[in-house]
PDB file of C-alpha atoms in Angstrom:
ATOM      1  CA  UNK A   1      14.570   1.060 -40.002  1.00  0.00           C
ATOM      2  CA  UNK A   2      13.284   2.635 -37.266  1.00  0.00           C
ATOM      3  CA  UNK A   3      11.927   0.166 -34.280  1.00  0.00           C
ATOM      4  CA  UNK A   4      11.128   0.259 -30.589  1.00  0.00           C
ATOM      5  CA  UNK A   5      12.039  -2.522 -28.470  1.00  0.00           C
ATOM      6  CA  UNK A   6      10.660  -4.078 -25.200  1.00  0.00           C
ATOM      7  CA  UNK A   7      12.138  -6.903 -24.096  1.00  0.00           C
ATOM      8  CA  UNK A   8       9.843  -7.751 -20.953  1.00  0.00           C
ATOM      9  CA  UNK A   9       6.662  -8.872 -21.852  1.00  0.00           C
ATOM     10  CA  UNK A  10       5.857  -9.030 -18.153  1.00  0.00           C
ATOM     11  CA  UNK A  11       6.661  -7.962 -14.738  1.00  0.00           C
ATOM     12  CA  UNK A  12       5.173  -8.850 -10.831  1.00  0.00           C
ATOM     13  CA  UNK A  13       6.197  -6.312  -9.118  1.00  0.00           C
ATOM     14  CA  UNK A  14       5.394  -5.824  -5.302  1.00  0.00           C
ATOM     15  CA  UNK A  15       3.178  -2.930  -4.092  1.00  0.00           C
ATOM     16  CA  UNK A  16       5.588  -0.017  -2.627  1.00  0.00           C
ATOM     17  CA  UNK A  17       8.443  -1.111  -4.646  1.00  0.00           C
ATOM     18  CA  UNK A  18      10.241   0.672  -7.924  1.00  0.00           C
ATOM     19  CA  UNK A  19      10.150  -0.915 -11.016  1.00  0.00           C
ATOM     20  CA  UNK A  20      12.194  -0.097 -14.245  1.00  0.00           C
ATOM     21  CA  UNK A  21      10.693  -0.927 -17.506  1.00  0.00           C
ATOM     22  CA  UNK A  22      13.066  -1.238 -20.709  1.00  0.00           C
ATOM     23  CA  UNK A  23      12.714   0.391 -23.533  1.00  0.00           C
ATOM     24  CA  UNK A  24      15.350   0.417 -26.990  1.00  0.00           C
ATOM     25  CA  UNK A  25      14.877   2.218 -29.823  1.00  0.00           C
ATOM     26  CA  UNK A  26      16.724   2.675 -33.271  1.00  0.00           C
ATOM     27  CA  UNK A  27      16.505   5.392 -35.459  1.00  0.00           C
ATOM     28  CA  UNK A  28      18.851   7.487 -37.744  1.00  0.00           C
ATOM     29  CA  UNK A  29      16.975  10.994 -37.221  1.00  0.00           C
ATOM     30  CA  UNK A  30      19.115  13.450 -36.073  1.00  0.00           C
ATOM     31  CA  UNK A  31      15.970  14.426 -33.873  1.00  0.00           C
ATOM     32  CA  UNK A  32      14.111  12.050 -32.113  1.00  0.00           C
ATOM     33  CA  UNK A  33      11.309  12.070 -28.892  1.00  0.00           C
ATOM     34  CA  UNK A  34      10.413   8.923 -27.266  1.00  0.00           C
ATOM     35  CA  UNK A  35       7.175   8.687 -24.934  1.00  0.00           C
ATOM     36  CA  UNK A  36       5.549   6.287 -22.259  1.00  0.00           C
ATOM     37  CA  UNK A  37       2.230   5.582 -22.154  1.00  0.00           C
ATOM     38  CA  UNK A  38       0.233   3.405 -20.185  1.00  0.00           C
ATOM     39  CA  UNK A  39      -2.727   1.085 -21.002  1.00  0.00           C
ATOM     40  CA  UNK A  40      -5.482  -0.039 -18.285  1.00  0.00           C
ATOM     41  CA  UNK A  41      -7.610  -2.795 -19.292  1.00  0.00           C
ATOM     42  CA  UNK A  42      -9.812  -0.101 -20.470  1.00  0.00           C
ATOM     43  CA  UNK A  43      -7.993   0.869 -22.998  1.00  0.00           C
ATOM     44  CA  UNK A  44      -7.226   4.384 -23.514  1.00  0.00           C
ATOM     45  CA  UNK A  45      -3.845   5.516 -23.435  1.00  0.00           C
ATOM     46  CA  UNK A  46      -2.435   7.487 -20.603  1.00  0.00           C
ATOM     47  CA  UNK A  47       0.673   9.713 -21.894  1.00  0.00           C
ATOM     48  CA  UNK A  48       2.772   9.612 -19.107  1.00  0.00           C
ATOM     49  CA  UNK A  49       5.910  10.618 -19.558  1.00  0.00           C
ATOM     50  CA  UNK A  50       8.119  12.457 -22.423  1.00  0.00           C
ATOM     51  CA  UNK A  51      12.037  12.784 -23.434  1.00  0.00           C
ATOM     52  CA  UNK A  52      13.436  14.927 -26.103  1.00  0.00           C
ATOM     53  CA  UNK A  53      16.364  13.842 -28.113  1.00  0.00           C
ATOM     54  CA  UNK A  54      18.261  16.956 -26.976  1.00  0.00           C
ATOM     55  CA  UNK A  55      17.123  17.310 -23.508  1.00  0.00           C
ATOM     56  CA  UNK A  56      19.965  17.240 -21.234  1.00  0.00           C
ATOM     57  CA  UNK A  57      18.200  16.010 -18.555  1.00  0.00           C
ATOM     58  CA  UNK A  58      16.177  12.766 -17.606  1.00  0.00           C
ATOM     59  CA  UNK A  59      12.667  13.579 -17.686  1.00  0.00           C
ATOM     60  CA  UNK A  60      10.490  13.392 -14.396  1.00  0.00           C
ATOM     61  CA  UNK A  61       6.621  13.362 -13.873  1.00  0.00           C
ATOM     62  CA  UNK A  62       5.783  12.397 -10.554  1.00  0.00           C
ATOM     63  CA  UNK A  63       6.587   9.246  -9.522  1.00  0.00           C
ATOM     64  CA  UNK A  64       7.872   8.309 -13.149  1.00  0.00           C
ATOM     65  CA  UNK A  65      11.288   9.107 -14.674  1.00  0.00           C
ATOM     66  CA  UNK A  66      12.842   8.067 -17.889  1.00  0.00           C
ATOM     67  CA  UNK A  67      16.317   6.975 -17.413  1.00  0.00           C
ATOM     68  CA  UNK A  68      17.665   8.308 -21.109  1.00  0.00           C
ATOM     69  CA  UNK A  69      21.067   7.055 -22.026  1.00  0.00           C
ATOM     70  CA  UNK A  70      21.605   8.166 -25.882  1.00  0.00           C
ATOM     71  CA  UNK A  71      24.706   6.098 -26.574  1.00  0.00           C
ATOM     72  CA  UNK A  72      23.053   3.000 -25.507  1.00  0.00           C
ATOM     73  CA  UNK A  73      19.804   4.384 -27.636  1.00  0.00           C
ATOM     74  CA  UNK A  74      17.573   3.278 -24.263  1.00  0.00           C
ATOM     75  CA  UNK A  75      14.542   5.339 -22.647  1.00  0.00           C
ATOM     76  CA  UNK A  76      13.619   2.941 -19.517  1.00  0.00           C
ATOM     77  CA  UNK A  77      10.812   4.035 -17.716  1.00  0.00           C
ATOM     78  CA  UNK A  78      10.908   3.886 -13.764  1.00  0.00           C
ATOM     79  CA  UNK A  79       7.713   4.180 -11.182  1.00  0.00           C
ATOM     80  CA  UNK A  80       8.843   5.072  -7.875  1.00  0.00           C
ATOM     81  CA  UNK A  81       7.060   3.425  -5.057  1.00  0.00           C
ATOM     82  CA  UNK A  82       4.985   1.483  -7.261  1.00  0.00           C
ATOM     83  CA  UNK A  83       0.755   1.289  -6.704  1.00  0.00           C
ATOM     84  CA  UNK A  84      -1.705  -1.263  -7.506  1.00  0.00           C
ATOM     85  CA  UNK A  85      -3.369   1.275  -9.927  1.00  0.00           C
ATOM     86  CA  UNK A  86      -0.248   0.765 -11.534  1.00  0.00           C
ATOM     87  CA  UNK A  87      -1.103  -2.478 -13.014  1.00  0.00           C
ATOM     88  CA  UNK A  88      -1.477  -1.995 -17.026  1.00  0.00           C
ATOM     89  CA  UNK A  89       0.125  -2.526 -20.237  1.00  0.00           C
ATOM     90  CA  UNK A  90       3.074   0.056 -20.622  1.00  0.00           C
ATOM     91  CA  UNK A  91       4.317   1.181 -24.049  1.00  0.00           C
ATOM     92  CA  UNK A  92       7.437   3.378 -25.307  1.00  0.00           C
ATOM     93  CA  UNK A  93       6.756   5.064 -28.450  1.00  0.00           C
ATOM     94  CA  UNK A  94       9.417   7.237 -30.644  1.00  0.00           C
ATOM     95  CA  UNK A  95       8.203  10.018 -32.982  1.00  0.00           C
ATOM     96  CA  UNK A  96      10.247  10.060 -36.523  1.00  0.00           C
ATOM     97  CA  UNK A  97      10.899  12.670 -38.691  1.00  0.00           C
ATOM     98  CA  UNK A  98       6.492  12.457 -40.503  1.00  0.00           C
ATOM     99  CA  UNK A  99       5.091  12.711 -36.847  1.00  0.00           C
ATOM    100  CA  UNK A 100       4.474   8.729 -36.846  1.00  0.00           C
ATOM    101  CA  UNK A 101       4.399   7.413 -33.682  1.00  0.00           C
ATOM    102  CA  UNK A 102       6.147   4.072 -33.351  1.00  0.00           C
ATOM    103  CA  UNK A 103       5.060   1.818 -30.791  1.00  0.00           C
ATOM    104  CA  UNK A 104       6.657  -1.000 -28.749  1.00  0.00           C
ATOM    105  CA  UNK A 105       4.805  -4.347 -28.497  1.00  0.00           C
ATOM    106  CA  UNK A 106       4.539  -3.069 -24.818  1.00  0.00           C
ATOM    107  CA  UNK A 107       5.311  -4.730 -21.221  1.00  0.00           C
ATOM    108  CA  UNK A 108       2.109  -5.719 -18.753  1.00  0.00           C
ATOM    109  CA  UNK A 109       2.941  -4.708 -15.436  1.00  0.00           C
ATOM    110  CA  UNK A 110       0.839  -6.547 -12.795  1.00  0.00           C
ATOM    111  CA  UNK A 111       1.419  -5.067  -8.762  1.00  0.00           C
ATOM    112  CA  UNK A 112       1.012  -7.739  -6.246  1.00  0.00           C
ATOM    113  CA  UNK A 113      -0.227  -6.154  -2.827  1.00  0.00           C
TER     114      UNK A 113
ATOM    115  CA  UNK B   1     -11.767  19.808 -20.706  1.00  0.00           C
ATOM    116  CA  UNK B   2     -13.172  16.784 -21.813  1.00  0.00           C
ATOM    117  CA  UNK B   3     -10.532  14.733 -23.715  1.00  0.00           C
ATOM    118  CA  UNK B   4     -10.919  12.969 -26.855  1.00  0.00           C
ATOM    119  CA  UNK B   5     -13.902  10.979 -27.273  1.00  0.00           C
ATOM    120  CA  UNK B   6     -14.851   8.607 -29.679  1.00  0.00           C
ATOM    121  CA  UNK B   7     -18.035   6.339 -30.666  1.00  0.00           C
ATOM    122  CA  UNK B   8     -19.014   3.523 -30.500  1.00  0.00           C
ATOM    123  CA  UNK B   9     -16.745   2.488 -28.037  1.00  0.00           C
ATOM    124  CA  UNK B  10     -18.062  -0.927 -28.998  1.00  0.00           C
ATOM    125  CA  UNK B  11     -19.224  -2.513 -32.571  1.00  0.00           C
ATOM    126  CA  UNK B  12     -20.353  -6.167 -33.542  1.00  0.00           C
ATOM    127  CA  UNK B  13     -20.606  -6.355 -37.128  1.00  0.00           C
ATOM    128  CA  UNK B  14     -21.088  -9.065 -39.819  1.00  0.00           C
ATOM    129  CA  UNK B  15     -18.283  -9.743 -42.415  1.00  0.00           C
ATOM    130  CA  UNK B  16     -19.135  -7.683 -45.554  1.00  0.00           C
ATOM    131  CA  UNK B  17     -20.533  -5.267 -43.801  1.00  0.00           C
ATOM    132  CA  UNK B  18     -19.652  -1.188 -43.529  1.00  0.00           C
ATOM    133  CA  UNK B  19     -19.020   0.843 -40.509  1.00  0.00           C
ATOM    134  CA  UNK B  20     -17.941   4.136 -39.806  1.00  0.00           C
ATOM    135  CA  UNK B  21     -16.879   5.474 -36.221  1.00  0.00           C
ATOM    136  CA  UNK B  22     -16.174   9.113 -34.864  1.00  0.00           C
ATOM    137  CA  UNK B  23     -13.351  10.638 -33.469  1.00  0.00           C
ATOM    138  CA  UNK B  24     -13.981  13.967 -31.419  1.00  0.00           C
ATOM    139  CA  UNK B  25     -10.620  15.518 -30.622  1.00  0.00           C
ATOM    140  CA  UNK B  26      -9.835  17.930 -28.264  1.00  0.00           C
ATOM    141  CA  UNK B  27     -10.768  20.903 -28.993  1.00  0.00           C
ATOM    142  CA  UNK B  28      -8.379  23.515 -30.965  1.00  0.00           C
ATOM    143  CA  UNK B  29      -6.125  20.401 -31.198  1.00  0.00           C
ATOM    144  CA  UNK B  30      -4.974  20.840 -34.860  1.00  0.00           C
ATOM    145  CA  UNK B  31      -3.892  17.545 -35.432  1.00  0.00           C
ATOM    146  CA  UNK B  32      -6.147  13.874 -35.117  1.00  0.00           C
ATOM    147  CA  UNK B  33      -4.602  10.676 -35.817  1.00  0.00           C
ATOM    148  CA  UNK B  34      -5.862   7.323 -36.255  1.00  0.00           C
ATOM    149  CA  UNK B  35      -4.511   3.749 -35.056  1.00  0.00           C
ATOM    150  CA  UNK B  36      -5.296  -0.001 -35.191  1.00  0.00           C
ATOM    151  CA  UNK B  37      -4.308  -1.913 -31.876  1.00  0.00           C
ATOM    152  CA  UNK B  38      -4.471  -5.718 -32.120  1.00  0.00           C
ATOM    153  CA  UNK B  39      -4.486  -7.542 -29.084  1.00  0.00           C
ATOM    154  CA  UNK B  40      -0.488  -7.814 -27.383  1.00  0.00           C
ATOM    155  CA  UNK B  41       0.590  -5.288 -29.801  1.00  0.00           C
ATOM    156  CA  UNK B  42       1.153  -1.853 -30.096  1.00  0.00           C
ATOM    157  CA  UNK B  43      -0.642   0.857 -31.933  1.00  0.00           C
ATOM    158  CA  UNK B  44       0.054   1.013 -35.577  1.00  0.00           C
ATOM    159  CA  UNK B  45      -0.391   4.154 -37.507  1.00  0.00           C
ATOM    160  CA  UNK B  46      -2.886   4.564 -39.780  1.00  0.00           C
ATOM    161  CA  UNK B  47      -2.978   7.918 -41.086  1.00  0.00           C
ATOM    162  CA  UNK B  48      -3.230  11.711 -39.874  1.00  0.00           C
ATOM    163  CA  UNK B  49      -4.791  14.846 -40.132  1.00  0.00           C
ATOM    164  CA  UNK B  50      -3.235  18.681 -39.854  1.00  0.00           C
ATOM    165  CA  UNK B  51      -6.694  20.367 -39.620  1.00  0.00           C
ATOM    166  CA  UNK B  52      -8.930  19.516 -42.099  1.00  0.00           C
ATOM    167  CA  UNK B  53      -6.126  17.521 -44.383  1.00  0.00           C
ATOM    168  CA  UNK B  54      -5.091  14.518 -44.417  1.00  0.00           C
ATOM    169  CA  UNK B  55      -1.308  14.250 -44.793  1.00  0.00           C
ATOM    170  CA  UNK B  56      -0.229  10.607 -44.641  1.00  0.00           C
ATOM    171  CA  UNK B  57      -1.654   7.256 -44.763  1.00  0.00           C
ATOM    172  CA  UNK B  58       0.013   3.539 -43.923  1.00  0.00           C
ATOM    173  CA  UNK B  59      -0.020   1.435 -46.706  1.00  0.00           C
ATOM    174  CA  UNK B  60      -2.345  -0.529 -43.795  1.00  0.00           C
ATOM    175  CA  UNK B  61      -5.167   1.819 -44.952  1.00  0.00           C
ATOM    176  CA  UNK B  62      -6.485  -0.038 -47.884  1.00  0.00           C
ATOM    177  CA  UNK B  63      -8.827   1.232 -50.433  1.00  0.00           C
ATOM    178  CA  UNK B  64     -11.914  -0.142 -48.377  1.00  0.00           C
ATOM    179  CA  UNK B  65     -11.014   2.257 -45.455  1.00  0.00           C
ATOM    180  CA  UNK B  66     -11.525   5.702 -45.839  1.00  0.00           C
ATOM    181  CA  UNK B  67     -11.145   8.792 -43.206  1.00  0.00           C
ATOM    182  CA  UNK B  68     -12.375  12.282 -43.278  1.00  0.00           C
ATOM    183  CA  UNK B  69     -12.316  15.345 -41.208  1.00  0.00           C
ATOM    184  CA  UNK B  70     -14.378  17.545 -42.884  1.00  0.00           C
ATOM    185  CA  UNK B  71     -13.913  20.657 -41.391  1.00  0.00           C
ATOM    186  CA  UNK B  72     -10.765  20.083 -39.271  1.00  0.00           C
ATOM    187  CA  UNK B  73     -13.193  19.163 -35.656  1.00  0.00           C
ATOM    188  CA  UNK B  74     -14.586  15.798 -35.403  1.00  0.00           C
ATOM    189  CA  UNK B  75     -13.152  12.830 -37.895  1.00  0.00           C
ATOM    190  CA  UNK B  76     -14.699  10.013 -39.229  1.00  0.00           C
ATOM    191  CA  UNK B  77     -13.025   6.573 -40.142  1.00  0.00           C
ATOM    192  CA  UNK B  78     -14.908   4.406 -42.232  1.00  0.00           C
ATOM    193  CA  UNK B  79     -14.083   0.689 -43.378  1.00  0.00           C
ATOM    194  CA  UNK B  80     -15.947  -1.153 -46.402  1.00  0.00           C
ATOM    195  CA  UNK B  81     -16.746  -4.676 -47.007  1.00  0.00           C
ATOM    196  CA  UNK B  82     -15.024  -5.501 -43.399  1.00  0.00           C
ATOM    197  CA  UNK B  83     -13.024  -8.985 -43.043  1.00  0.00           C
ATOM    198  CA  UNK B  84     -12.423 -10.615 -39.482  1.00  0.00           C
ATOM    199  CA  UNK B  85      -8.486  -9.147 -39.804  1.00  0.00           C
ATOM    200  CA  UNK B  86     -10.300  -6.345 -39.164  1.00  0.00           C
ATOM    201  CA  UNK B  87     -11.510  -6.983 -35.484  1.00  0.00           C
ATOM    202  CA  UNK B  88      -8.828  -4.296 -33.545  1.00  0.00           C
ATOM    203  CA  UNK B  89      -9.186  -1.843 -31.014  1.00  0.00           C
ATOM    204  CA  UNK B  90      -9.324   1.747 -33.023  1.00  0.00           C
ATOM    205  CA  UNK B  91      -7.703   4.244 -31.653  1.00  0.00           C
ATOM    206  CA  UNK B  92      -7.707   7.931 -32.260  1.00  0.00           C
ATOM    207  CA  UNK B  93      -5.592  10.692 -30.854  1.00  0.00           C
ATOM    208  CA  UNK B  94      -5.078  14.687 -31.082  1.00  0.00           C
ATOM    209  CA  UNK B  95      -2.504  16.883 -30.535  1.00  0.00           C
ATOM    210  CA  UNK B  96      -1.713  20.942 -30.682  1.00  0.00           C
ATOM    211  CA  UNK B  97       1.366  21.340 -33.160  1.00  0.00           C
ATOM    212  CA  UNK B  98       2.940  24.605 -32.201  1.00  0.00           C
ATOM    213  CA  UNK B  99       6.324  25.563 -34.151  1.00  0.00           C
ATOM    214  CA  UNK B 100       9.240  24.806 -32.041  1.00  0.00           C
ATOM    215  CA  UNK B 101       7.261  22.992 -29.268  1.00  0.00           C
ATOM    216  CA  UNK B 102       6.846  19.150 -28.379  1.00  0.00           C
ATOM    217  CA  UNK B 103       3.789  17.587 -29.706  1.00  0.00           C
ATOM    218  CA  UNK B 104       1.901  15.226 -27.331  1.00  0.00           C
ATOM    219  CA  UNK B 105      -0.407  12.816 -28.723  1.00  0.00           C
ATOM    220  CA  UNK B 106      -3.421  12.490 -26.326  1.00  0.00           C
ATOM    221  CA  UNK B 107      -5.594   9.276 -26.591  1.00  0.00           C
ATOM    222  CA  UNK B 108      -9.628   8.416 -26.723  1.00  0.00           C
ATOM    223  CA  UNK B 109     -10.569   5.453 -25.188  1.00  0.00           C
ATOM    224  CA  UNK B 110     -10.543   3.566 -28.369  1.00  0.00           C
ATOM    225  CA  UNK B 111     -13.467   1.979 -30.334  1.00  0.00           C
ATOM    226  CA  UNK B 112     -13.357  -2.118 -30.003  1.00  0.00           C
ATOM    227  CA  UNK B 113     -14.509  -4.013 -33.464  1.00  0.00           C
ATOM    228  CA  UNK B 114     -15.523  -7.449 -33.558  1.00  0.00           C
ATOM    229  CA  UNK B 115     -16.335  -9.062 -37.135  1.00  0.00           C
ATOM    230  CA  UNK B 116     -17.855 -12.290 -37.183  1.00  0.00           C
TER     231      UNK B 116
END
């Protein structure tokens, strides 16, 4: 079965600092892309960040980067010199084979000044 | 470019009721998709559309919820007879499917249902 995992369901983080959010997935597609998006209290999702199964390199947008390591089947997410607009619900999501997103139950990042 | 948009992005409703809320996608995005967020969860799918048709739908989508997009723009998602399970943030989100290029979902800001 295919399944997205986020094992922190919160993080304090001081302002300035980087902060790495996990992210697992499993999945038997041969072809695979996993996504980070990020939730303000307001609600809309903010697509921040994309990796492609077959991508060579780690993505970068920014001050984000996805640390992909395929063998271990992880996509962390990392903010570089992190801001208080920062502060939101972050979730990985992995697109299967029928276009369905699958979603993470997410990580709330909160960044104290 | 104005993203997607959706209405209400609020609705109070009493059980038993209907209501029906709109999705407007961005525009020449060929593909809309609709999710139900419940509160510390993720999104879960609820069904698509690849311009006007609608291609798959989660076995969440019961027969009192119904979703349309009549002439492959705007989409409406309508639920019958609702139940308090049914209080979830609603999300909807379009993409531009191009063959051999990544598809990016892109998010509205969600429609919020509360049944009492």
């Amino acid at each position: 079965a295919q399944k997205i995992t986020q094992t922190q369901p919160g993080m304090f983080v001081q302002e300035k600092e980087a902060v790495t959010l996990d992210c697992t997935y499993d999945t038997s597609d041969p072809s695979y892309g996993l996504f980070w998006y990020k939730q303000p209290s307001s609600g809309e999702m903010i697509f921040l960040i994309y990796q492609g199964s077959y991508d060579q390199q780690n993505a970068t947008e920014g001050r984000y980067s996805l640390n992909f390591q395929k063998a271990r089947k992880s996509a962390n997410l990392v903010i570089s010199a992190s801001q208080l607009g920062d502060s939101a619900m972050y979730f990985c999501a992995m697109e299967n084979s029928n276009y369905q997103l699958i979603w993470g139950a997410g990580t709330k990042l909160i960044i104290k000044p | 470019d104005t993203g997607v948009s959706q209405d209400p992005r609020h609705k109070i409703t009493k059980r038993g009721q209907n209501v029906t809320f709109r999705c407007d996608p961005i525009s020449e995005h060929n593909r809309l998709y609709w999710y139900r967020q419940t509160l510390g969860q993720g999104p879960e799918f609820l069904t698509y559309f690849q311009n006007e048709a609608q291609l798959e739908k989660s076995r969440l989508l019961s027969d009192r919820f119904s979703a349309e997009r009549p002439k492959g723009s705007f989409s409406t998602l309508e639920i019958q007879r609702t139940e308090q399970g049914d209080s979830a943030m609603y999300l909807c989100a379009s993409s531009l499917v191009l063959a051999g290029e990544q598809e990016t979902q892109y998010f509205g800001p969600g429609t919020r249902l509360l049944v009492l």
